[in-house]
């Protein structure tokens, strides 16, 4: 969080002088008057443009972290809802089978009544809380035919299974309710952070907004310089590698491909997939950032990378926290087009690397999908680089 300058009163301090009580009172009055005057609102009590810029950036970062939490909770909610639906369907089917078994036992009870057999025993069975205990305490089974025994067994089995599934469905419903509550909390947290950022920006004067834009421009220029430096370093490294391969070929008289064929094939396969992901991402440039969105009209950061790599046949998880664990982590110096670049210690942002130190990403609320330097917030916020395929 940004630190705001906090006004503290200052007054004349007389050290080493003993003053009469009246003089002391007078000095105290002057000090109080001075404090009262200084306590009035002043321009100095207002945060600087740099502090506002830092505060807004922090709020957007917090909002994005809350968005990833929202995404994770929403995905979990969807999974739990599917489980609840499946359990309820199972309970309904089992209940229907249980009713069928009960009807069949009822028909046996009616037949026993008509023939003067032990109808009360079977009727009691239908009302028993635990049919198995009932059978253990009676000799009813010895008086049943084979067909009746099968019907009774089916009834006992279905009642036990139905009771178990009903308990599972009840527990899943409780879990779903808890997750839905967490989802609402995450959503409110995102909205609160965004509202606070908008409020700060709305209070800026036209001159302050111009100064803020100038700060952002300087940051962008610095980021672009860093991107160019990375591109130059990678180009120099590639040239050096090619020269080394050429020297080896001249020395041995053969093409230096032995042992590297598999690696080349892998690189070629990755490049083909990355090209598809990048083509999709470029087509989304200009679409708005909307937190929680996965396309096609809008995206958040992880929604964009997930959708882009899906076109290449690679299924990425929904959140940045899970996407960072898919694939292979590589050093920044070895970054290639198509790689995922993750940001901040909490891994709350991600972009798709396009080459030359640049990436395509959905930056933040109020912005649009765009191509930008991976150093847009400074090199220190880059968490890791992951090759997802």
CSV table of C-alpha atoms in Angstrom, one decimal:
chain,number,residue,atom,x,y,z
A,1,UNK,CA,0.0,0.0,0.0
A,2,UNK,CA,1.2,3.5,-0.7
A,3,UNK,CA,2.3,5.6,2.3
A,4,UNK,CA,0.6,8.9,2.5
A,5,UNK,CA,2.3,12.0,4.0
A,6,UNK,CA,0.8,12.7,7.3
A,7,UNK,CA,0.9,16.2,8.7
A,8,UNK,CA,2.3,16.6,12.2
A,9,UNK,CA,2.2,19.9,14.1
A,10,UNK,CA,5.4,21.7,14.8
A,11,UNK,CA,6.0,24.4,17.3
A,12,UNK,CA,8.8,26.4,18.9
A,13,UNK,CA,10.6,24.5,21.5
A,14,UNK,CA,12.6,26.4,24.1
A,15,UNK,CA,15.3,24.3,25.7
A,16,UNK,CA,17.4,25.1,28.8
A,17,UNK,CA,15.4,28.2,29.8
A,18,UNK,CA,13.2,28.5,32.9
A,19,UNK,CA,10.2,30.8,32.2
A,20,UNK,CA,7.7,32.3,34.5
A,21,UNK,CA,4.2,30.7,34.6
A,22,UNK,CA,2.6,33.6,32.7
A,23,UNK,CA,5.2,33.4,30.0
A,24,UNK,CA,4.8,29.7,29.8
A,25,UNK,CA,1.0,30.1,29.5
A,26,UNK,CA,1.5,32.7,26.8
A,27,UNK,CA,3.8,30.4,24.9
A,28,UNK,CA,1.3,27.6,25.2
A,29,UNK,CA,-1.5,29.8,23.8
A,30,UNK,CA,0.7,30.8,20.9
A,31,UNK,CA,1.5,27.1,20.3
A,32,UNK,CA,-2.2,26.1,20.4
A,33,UNK,CA,-3.1,28.9,18.0
A,34,UNK,CA,-0.3,27.9,15.7
A,35,UNK,CA,-1.5,24.3,15.8
A,36,UNK,CA,-5.1,25.4,15.1
A,37,UNK,CA,-4.0,27.3,12.1
A,38,UNK,CA,-1.8,24.5,10.8
A,39,UNK,CA,-4.6,22.0,11.3
A,40,UNK,CA,-6.7,23.6,8.5
A,41,UNK,CA,-6.6,21.6,5.2
A,42,UNK,CA,-3.7,22.4,3.1
A,43,UNK,CA,-2.3,21.3,-0.3
A,44,UNK,CA,0.5,19.4,1.6
A,45,UNK,CA,-2.1,17.0,3.2
A,46,UNK,CA,-3.1,15.8,-0.2
A,47,UNK,CA,-1.2,12.7,-1.5
A,48,UNK,CA,1.2,13.4,-4.4
A,49,UNK,CA,0.5,12.2,-7.9
A,50,UNK,CA,3.2,9.6,-7.4
A,51,UNK,CA,1.5,8.3,-4.3
A,52,UNK,CA,-1.9,8.3,-6.1
A,53,UNK,CA,-0.3,6.4,-9.0
A,54,UNK,CA,1.2,3.8,-6.6
A,55,UNK,CA,-2.0,3.5,-4.7
A,56,UNK,CA,-4.1,2.9,-7.9
A,57,UNK,CA,-1.6,0.3,-9.2
A,58,UNK,CA,-1.7,-1.5,-5.8
A,59,UNK,CA,-5.5,-1.5,-5.9
A,60,UNK,CA,-5.6,-2.9,-9.4
A,61,UNK,CA,-3.1,-5.5,-8.4
A,62,UNK,CA,-5.3,-6.4,-5.4
A,63,UNK,CA,-8.4,-6.5,-7.6
A,64,UNK,CA,-6.7,-8.9,-10.0
A,65,UNK,CA,-5.6,-11.1,-7.2
A,66,UNK,CA,-9.2,-11.1,-5.9
A,67,UNK,CA,-10.3,-11.9,-9.5
A,68,UNK,CA,-8.2,-15.0,-9.6
A,69,UNK,CA,-9.7,-16.0,-6.2
A,70,UNK,CA,-13.1,-15.4,-7.7
A,71,UNK,CA,-12.2,-17.5,-10.8
A,72,UNK,CA,-11.0,-20.4,-8.6
A,73,UNK,CA,-14.1,-20.2,-6.4
A,74,UNK,CA,-16.5,-20.0,-9.4
A,75,UNK,CA,-14.8,-23.0,-11.0
A,76,UNK,CA,-15.1,-24.9,-7.7
A,77,UNK,CA,-18.7,-23.9,-7.4
A,78,UNK,CA,-19.5,-25.2,-10.9
A,79,UNK,CA,-17.8,-28.5,-10.1
A,80,UNK,CA,-19.7,-28.9,-6.9
A,81,UNK,CA,-23.0,-28.0,-8.6
A,82,UNK,CA,-22.4,-30.8,-11.1
A,83,UNK,CA,-21.8,-33.2,-8.2
A,84,UNK,CA,-24.9,-32.1,-6.4
A,85,UNK,CA,-27.0,-32.5,-9.6
A,86,UNK,CA,-25.5,-36.0,-10.2
A,87,UNK,CA,-26.2,-37.1,-6.6
A,88,UNK,CA,-29.7,-35.8,-6.7
A,89,UNK,CA,-30.3,-37.6,-9.9
A,90,UNK,CA,-28.9,-40.8,-8.4
A,91,UNK,CA,-31.1,-40.3,-5.3
A,92,UNK,CA,-34.2,-39.9,-7.5
A,93,UNK,CA,-33.4,-43.1,-9.4
A,94,UNK,CA,-32.7,-45.1,-6.3
A,95,UNK,CA,-35.9,-43.7,-4.6
A,96,UNK,CA,-37.8,-44.9,-7.7
A,97,UNK,CA,-36.3,-48.4,-7.4
A,98,UNK,CA,-36.9,-48.4,-3.7
A,99,UNK,CA,-40.6,-47.6,-4.3
A,100,UNK,CA,-40.8,-50.4,-6.8
A,101,UNK,CA,-39.3,-52.8,-4.3
A,102,UNK,CA,-41.7,-51.6,-1.6
A,103,UNK,CA,-44.6,-52.0,-4.0
A,104,UNK,CA,-43.6,-55.6,-4.7
A,105,UNK,CA,-43.3,-56.3,-1.0
A,106,UNK,CA,-46.7,-54.7,-0.5
A,107,UNK,CA,-48.2,-57.1,-3.1
A,108,UNK,CA,-46.7,-60.0,-1.1
A,109,UNK,CA,-48.2,-58.7,2.1
A,110,UNK,CA,-51.6,-58.5,0.4
A,111,UNK,CA,-51.3,-62.0,-0.9
A,112,UNK,CA,-50.3,-63.3,2.5
A,113,UNK,CA,-53.4,-61.5,4.0
A,114,UNK,CA,-55.7,-63.1,1.5
A,115,UNK,CA,-54.3,-66.5,2.1
A,116,UNK,CA,-54.2,-66.1,5.9
A,117,UNK,CA,-50.4,-66.0,6.1
A,118,UNK,CA,-48.4,-63.7,8.4
A,119,UNK,CA,-49.4,-60.4,6.9
A,120,UNK,CA,-48.5,-58.3,9.9
A,121,UNK,CA,-44.9,-59.4,9.7
A,122,UNK,CA,-44.5,-58.1,6.2
A,123,UNK,CA,-46.4,-54.9,6.9
A,124,UNK,CA,-44.1,-54.3,9.9
A,125,UNK,CA,-41.2,-54.8,7.6
A,126,UNK,CA,-42.3,-51.9,5.3
A,127,UNK,CA,-42.6,-49.6,8.3
A,128,UNK,CA,-39.3,-50.7,10.0
A,129,UNK,CA,-36.5,-48.1,10.2
A,130,UNK,CA,-33.9,-50.8,9.8
A,131,UNK,CA,-35.3,-53.8,7.8
A,132,UNK,CA,-32.2,-55.9,8.4
A,133,UNK,CA,-32.5,-55.6,12.2
A,134,UNK,CA,-36.1,-56.6,11.9
A,135,UNK,CA,-35.2,-59.7,10.0
A,136,UNK,CA,-32.5,-60.6,12.5
A,137,UNK,CA,-35.2,-60.5,15.2
A,138,UNK,CA,-37.9,-62.5,13.4
A,139,UNK,CA,-38.2,-65.7,11.5
A,140,UNK,CA,-40.0,-64.1,8.6
A,141,UNK,CA,-37.3,-65.0,6.1
A,142,UNK,CA,-37.9,-68.7,6.7
A,143,UNK,CA,-41.5,-68.3,5.6
A,144,UNK,CA,-40.7,-66.4,2.4
A,145,UNK,CA,-40.5,-67.9,-1.1
A,146,UNK,CA,-37.3,-67.5,-3.2
A,147,UNK,CA,-38.9,-64.8,-5.2
A,148,UNK,CA,-40.0,-63.0,-2.0
A,149,UNK,CA,-36.5,-63.3,-0.6
A,150,UNK,CA,-35.0,-61.6,-3.7
A,151,UNK,CA,-37.5,-58.8,-3.4
A,152,UNK,CA,-36.7,-58.3,0.3
A,153,UNK,CA,-32.9,-58.3,-0.5
A,154,UNK,CA,-33.5,-55.7,-3.2
A,155,UNK,CA,-35.5,-53.6,-0.9
A,156,UNK,CA,-32.8,-53.7,1.9
A,157,UNK,CA,-30.0,-53.0,-0.6
A,158,UNK,CA,-31.8,-50.1,-2.2
A,159,UNK,CA,-32.8,-48.6,1.1
A,160,UNK,CA,-29.2,-48.6,2.4
A,161,UNK,CA,-27.9,-47.2,-0.9
A,162,UNK,CA,-30.5,-44.5,-1.0
A,163,UNK,CA,-29.9,-43.5,2.6
A,164,UNK,CA,-26.2,-43.2,1.9
A,165,UNK,CA,-26.7,-41.2,-1.3
A,166,UNK,CA,-29.2,-38.8,0.4
A,167,UNK,CA,-26.5,-38.1,3.1
A,168,UNK,CA,-23.9,-37.5,0.4
A,169,UNK,CA,-26.3,-35.1,-1.4
A,170,UNK,CA,-27.1,-33.3,1.8
A,171,UNK,CA,-23.4,-32.8,2.6
A,172,UNK,CA,-22.6,-31.7,-1.0
A,173,UNK,CA,-25.4,-29.1,-0.8
A,174,UNK,CA,-24.0,-27.7,2.4
A,175,UNK,CA,-20.6,-27.5,0.8
A,176,UNK,CA,-22.1,-25.8,-2.3
A,177,UNK,CA,-23.8,-23.3,-0.1
A,178,UNK,CA,-20.5,-22.5,1.7
A,179,UNK,CA,-18.7,-22.1,-1.7
A,180,UNK,CA,-21.4,-19.9,-3.1
A,181,UNK,CA,-21.0,-17.6,0.0
A,182,UNK,CA,-17.2,-17.5,-0.7
A,183,UNK,CA,-17.9,-16.6,-4.3
A,184,UNK,CA,-20.1,-13.7,-3.3
A,185,UNK,CA,-17.3,-12.5,-0.9
A,186,UNK,CA,-14.7,-12.7,-3.6
A,187,UNK,CA,-16.9,-10.8,-6.0
A,188,UNK,CA,-17.6,-8.1,-3.5
A,189,UNK,CA,-13.8,-7.8,-2.8
A,190,UNK,CA,-13.1,-7.2,-6.5
A,191,UNK,CA,-15.8,-4.6,-6.7
A,192,UNK,CA,-14.6,-2.8,-3.6
A,193,UNK,CA,-11.0,-2.5,-4.8
A,194,UNK,CA,-12.1,-1.3,-8.2
A,195,UNK,CA,-14.5,1.3,-6.7
A,196,UNK,CA,-11.7,2.6,-4.5
A,197,UNK,CA,-9.4,3.0,-7.5
A,198,UNK,CA,-12.0,4.8,-9.5
A,199,UNK,CA,-12.7,7.1,-6.6
A,200,UNK,CA,-9.1,8.1,-6.3
A,201,UNK,CA,-8.8,8.8,-10.0
A,202,UNK,CA,-12.1,10.8,-10.1
A,203,UNK,CA,-10.7,13.2,-7.6
A,204,UNK,CA,-7.8,14.2,-9.7
A,205,UNK,CA,-7.8,17.6,-11.5
A,206,UNK,CA,-7.1,17.9,-15.2
A,207,UNK,CA,-3.6,19.0,-14.4
A,208,UNK,CA,-3.0,16.1,-12.1
A,209,UNK,CA,-4.4,13.7,-14.7
A,210,UNK,CA,-1.9,15.1,-17.2
A,211,UNK,CA,0.9,14.6,-14.8
A,212,UNK,CA,-0.3,11.0,-14.1
A,213,UNK,CA,-0.3,10.3,-17.8
A,214,UNK,CA,3.3,11.6,-18.0
A,215,UNK,CA,4.4,9.3,-15.3
A,216,UNK,CA,2.8,6.3,-17.1
A,217,UNK,CA,4.4,7.4,-20.4
A,218,UNK,CA,7.9,7.4,-18.7
A,219,UNK,CA,7.2,4.0,-17.2
A,220,UNK,CA,6.2,2.7,-20.6
A,221,UNK,CA,9.3,4.1,-22.3
A,222,UNK,CA,11.5,2.5,-19.7
A,223,UNK,CA,9.7,-0.8,-20.2
A,224,UNK,CA,10.1,-0.6,-23.9
A,225,UNK,CA,13.9,0.0,-23.5
A,226,UNK,CA,14.1,-3.1,-21.3
A,227,UNK,CA,12.2,-5.1,-23.9
A,228,UNK,CA,14.6,-4.0,-26.6
A,229,UNK,CA,17.6,-4.9,-24.5
A,230,UNK,CA,16.2,-8.5,-24.0
A,231,UNK,CA,15.6,-8.8,-27.7
A,232,UNK,CA,19.2,-7.7,-28.4
A,233,UNK,CA,20.6,-10.2,-25.8
A,234,UNK,CA,18.6,-13.1,-27.3
A,235,UNK,CA,19.6,-12.2,-30.8
A,236,UNK,CA,23.3,-12.1,-29.8
A,237,UNK,CA,23.0,-15.4,-28.0
A,238,UNK,CA,21.3,-17.0,-31.0
A,239,UNK,CA,24.0,-15.6,-33.3
A,240,UNK,CA,26.7,-17.0,-31.0
A,241,UNK,CA,25.1,-20.4,-31.0
A,242,UNK,CA,24.8,-20.4,-34.8
A,243,UNK,CA,28.5,-19.5,-35.1
A,244,UNK,CA,29.5,-22.3,-32.7
A,245,UNK,CA,27.5,-24.8,-34.8
A,246,UNK,CA,29.1,-23.6,-38.0
A,247,UNK,CA,32.6,-23.9,-36.5
A,248,UNK,CA,31.8,-27.5,-35.4
A,249,UNK,CA,30.5,-28.3,-38.8
A,250,UNK,CA,33.7,-27.0,-40.4
A,251,UNK,CA,35.9,-28.9,-38.0
A,252,UNK,CA,34.1,-32.3,-38.3
A,253,UNK,CA,33.0,-31.9,-41.9
A,254,UNK,CA,29.5,-33.1,-41.0
A,255,UNK,CA,26.3,-31.3,-40.1
A,256,UNK,CA,26.1,-31.0,-36.3
A,257,UNK,CA,22.7,-32.4,-35.8
A,258,UNK,CA,23.6,-35.7,-34.1
A,259,UNK,CA,21.8,-35.9,-30.8
A,260,UNK,CA,19.8,-32.7,-31.5
A,261,UNK,CA,17.2,-34.1,-33.9
A,262,UNK,CA,14.7,-34.9,-31.1
A,263,UNK,CA,15.2,-31.4,-29.6
A,264,UNK,CA,14.7,-29.8,-33.0
A,265,UNK,CA,11.5,-31.8,-33.6
A,266,UNK,CA,10.2,-30.7,-30.2
A,267,UNK,CA,11.0,-27.1,-30.9
A,268,UNK,CA,9.2,-27.3,-34.2
A,269,UNK,CA,6.1,-28.8,-32.6
A,270,UNK,CA,6.1,-26.2,-29.9
A,271,UNK,CA,6.5,-23.4,-32.4
A,272,UNK,CA,3.5,-24.6,-34.4
A,273,UNK,CA,1.3,-24.7,-31.3
A,274,UNK,CA,2.6,-21.3,-30.1
A,275,UNK,CA,1.8,-19.8,-33.5
A,276,UNK,CA,-1.8,-20.8,-33.2
A,277,UNK,CA,-2.1,-19.5,-29.7
A,278,UNK,CA,-0.5,-16.2,-30.7
A,279,UNK,CA,-2.7,-15.8,-33.8
A,280,UNK,CA,-5.7,-16.1,-31.5
A,281,UNK,CA,-4.4,-13.7,-29.0
A,282,UNK,CA,-3.6,-11.1,-31.6
A,283,UNK,CA,-7.2,-11.3,-32.9
A,284,UNK,CA,-8.4,-10.4,-29.4
A,285,UNK,CA,-6.4,-7.1,-29.2
A,286,UNK,CA,-8.7,-4.2,-28.5
A,287,UNK,CA,-11.3,-6.3,-26.6
A,288,UNK,CA,-12.0,-5.0,-23.0
A,289,UNK,CA,-10.7,-6.5,-19.8
A,290,UNK,CA,-13.6,-7.7,-17.7
A,291,UNK,CA,-12.8,-9.6,-14.5
A,292,UNK,CA,-14.0,-13.2,-14.6
A,293,UNK,CA,-14.4,-13.1,-18.4
A,294,UNK,CA,-13.2,-15.9,-20.7
A,295,UNK,CA,-14.4,-14.5,-24.0
A,296,UNK,CA,-15.3,-14.2,-26.7
A,297,UNK,CA,-16.2,-10.5,-26.2
A,298,UNK,CA,-14.0,-9.8,-23.2
A,299,UNK,CA,-11.3,-11.4,-21.1
A,300,UNK,CA,-9.4,-11.2,-17.9
A,301,UNK,CA,-5.7,-12.2,-17.9
A,302,UNK,CA,-5.9,-15.9,-17.3
A,303,UNK,CA,-9.1,-16.2,-19.4
A,304,UNK,CA,-7.2,-14.8,-22.4
A,305,UNK,CA,-4.2,-17.2,-22.0
A,306,UNK,CA,-6.5,-20.2,-21.4
A,307,UNK,CA,-8.5,-19.4,-24.6
A,308,UNK,CA,-5.4,-18.7,-26.7
A,309,UNK,CA,-3.7,-22.0,-25.9
A,310,UNK,CA,-7.0,-23.9,-26.2
A,311,UNK,CA,-6.9,-23.1,-29.9
A,312,UNK,CA,-3.6,-24.9,-30.1
A,313,UNK,CA,-5.1,-28.0,-28.4
A,314,UNK,CA,-3.6,-27.3,-25.0
A,315,UNK,CA,-6.1,-27.2,-22.1
A,316,UNK,CA,-4.8,-24.8,-19.4
A,317,UNK,CA,-6.5,-24.5,-16.0
A,318,UNK,CA,-8.6,-21.4,-15.3
A,319,UNK,CA,-6.5,-19.5,-12.8
A,320,UNK,CA,-2.9,-18.1,-12.9
A,321,UNK,CA,-2.2,-20.1,-9.8
A,322,UNK,CA,-2.8,-23.3,-11.6
A,323,UNK,CA,-1.5,-22.3,-15.0
A,324,UNK,CA,1.9,-21.6,-13.6
A,325,UNK,CA,2.2,-25.3,-12.7
A,326,UNK,CA,1.5,-26.5,-16.2
A,327,UNK,CA,4.4,-27.2,-18.5
A,328,UNK,CA,8.1,-26.3,-17.9
A,329,UNK,CA,9.6,-23.4,-16.2
A,330,UNK,CA,12.3,-21.7,-18.2
A,331,UNK,CA,14.7,-18.8,-17.4
A,332,UNK,CA,13.8,-15.4,-18.7
A,333,UNK,CA,16.9,-15.4,-21.0
A,334,UNK,CA,15.4,-18.5,-22.8
A,335,UNK,CA,11.9,-17.1,-23.2
A,336,UNK,CA,10.2,-18.0,-26.5
A,337,UNK,CA,7.0,-16.8,-28.3
A,338,UNK,CA,4.0,-18.6,-26.8
A,339,UNK,CA,5.5,-18.8,-23.3
A,340,UNK,CA,3.4,-17.6,-20.4
A,341,UNK,CA,4.9,-14.8,-18.3
A,342,UNK,CA,3.6,-14.6,-14.7
A,343,UNK,CA,3.9,-11.6,-12.5
A,344,UNK,CA,4.0,-10.6,-8.8
A,345,UNK,CA,4.8,-12.8,-5.8
A,346,UNK,CA,1.2,-13.9,-5.6
A,347,UNK,CA,1.2,-14.9,-9.3
A,348,UNK,CA,-1.9,-12.8,-9.9
A,349,UNK,CA,-1.2,-11.8,-13.5
A,350,UNK,CA,-0.2,-13.5,-16.7
A,351,UNK,CA,0.6,-12.6,-20.3
A,352,UNK,CA,1.4,-14.4,-23.6
A,353,UNK,CA,4.9,-13.7,-24.9
A,354,UNK,CA,5.1,-12.7,-28.5
A,355,UNK,CA,8.9,-12.1,-28.9
A,356,UNK,CA,11.2,-9.1,-28.7
A,357,UNK,CA,10.4,-8.5,-25.0
A,358,UNK,CA,6.7,-8.0,-25.7
A,359,UNK,CA,3.6,-9.8,-24.7
A,360,UNK,CA,-0.2,-9.8,-25.3
A,361,UNK,CA,-2.2,-9.6,-22.2
A,362,UNK,CA,-5.5,-8.3,-20.7
A,363,UNK,CA,-3.9,-5.7,-18.3
A,364,UNK,CA,-6.5,-4.5,-15.9
A,365,UNK,CA,-10.1,-3.1,-15.5
A,366,UNK,CA,-10.7,-0.1,-17.7
A,367,UNK,CA,-8.1,-1.3,-20.2
A,368,UNK,CA,-8.1,-3.4,-23.3
A,369,UNK,CA,-6.3,-6.5,-24.5
A,370,UNK,CA,-3.0,-5.1,-25.9
A,371,UNK,CA,0.6,-5.8,-26.8
A,372,UNK,CA,3.0,-4.4,-24.2
A,373,UNK,CA,6.5,-4.9,-22.8
A,374,UNK,CA,6.8,-7.7,-20.3
A,375,UNK,CA,8.7,-5.1,-18.2
A,376,UNK,CA,5.6,-2.9,-17.9
A,377,UNK,CA,5.8,-2.9,-14.2
A,378,UNK,CA,9.6,-3.3,-13.9
A,379,UNK,CA,11.7,-6.5,-14.1
A,380,UNK,CA,11.2,-7.1,-10.3
A,381,UNK,CA,7.6,-8.1,-10.7
A,382,UNK,CA,8.2,-10.9,-13.2
A,383,UNK,CA,7.6,-14.1,-11.2
A,384,UNK,CA,8.4,-16.8,-13.7
A,385,UNK,CA,8.2,-18.0,-17.3
A,386,UNK,CA,6.4,-21.2,-18.2
A,387,UNK,CA,6.4,-23.1,-21.5
A,388,UNK,CA,3.0,-24.8,-21.4
A,389,UNK,CA,3.4,-27.4,-24.1
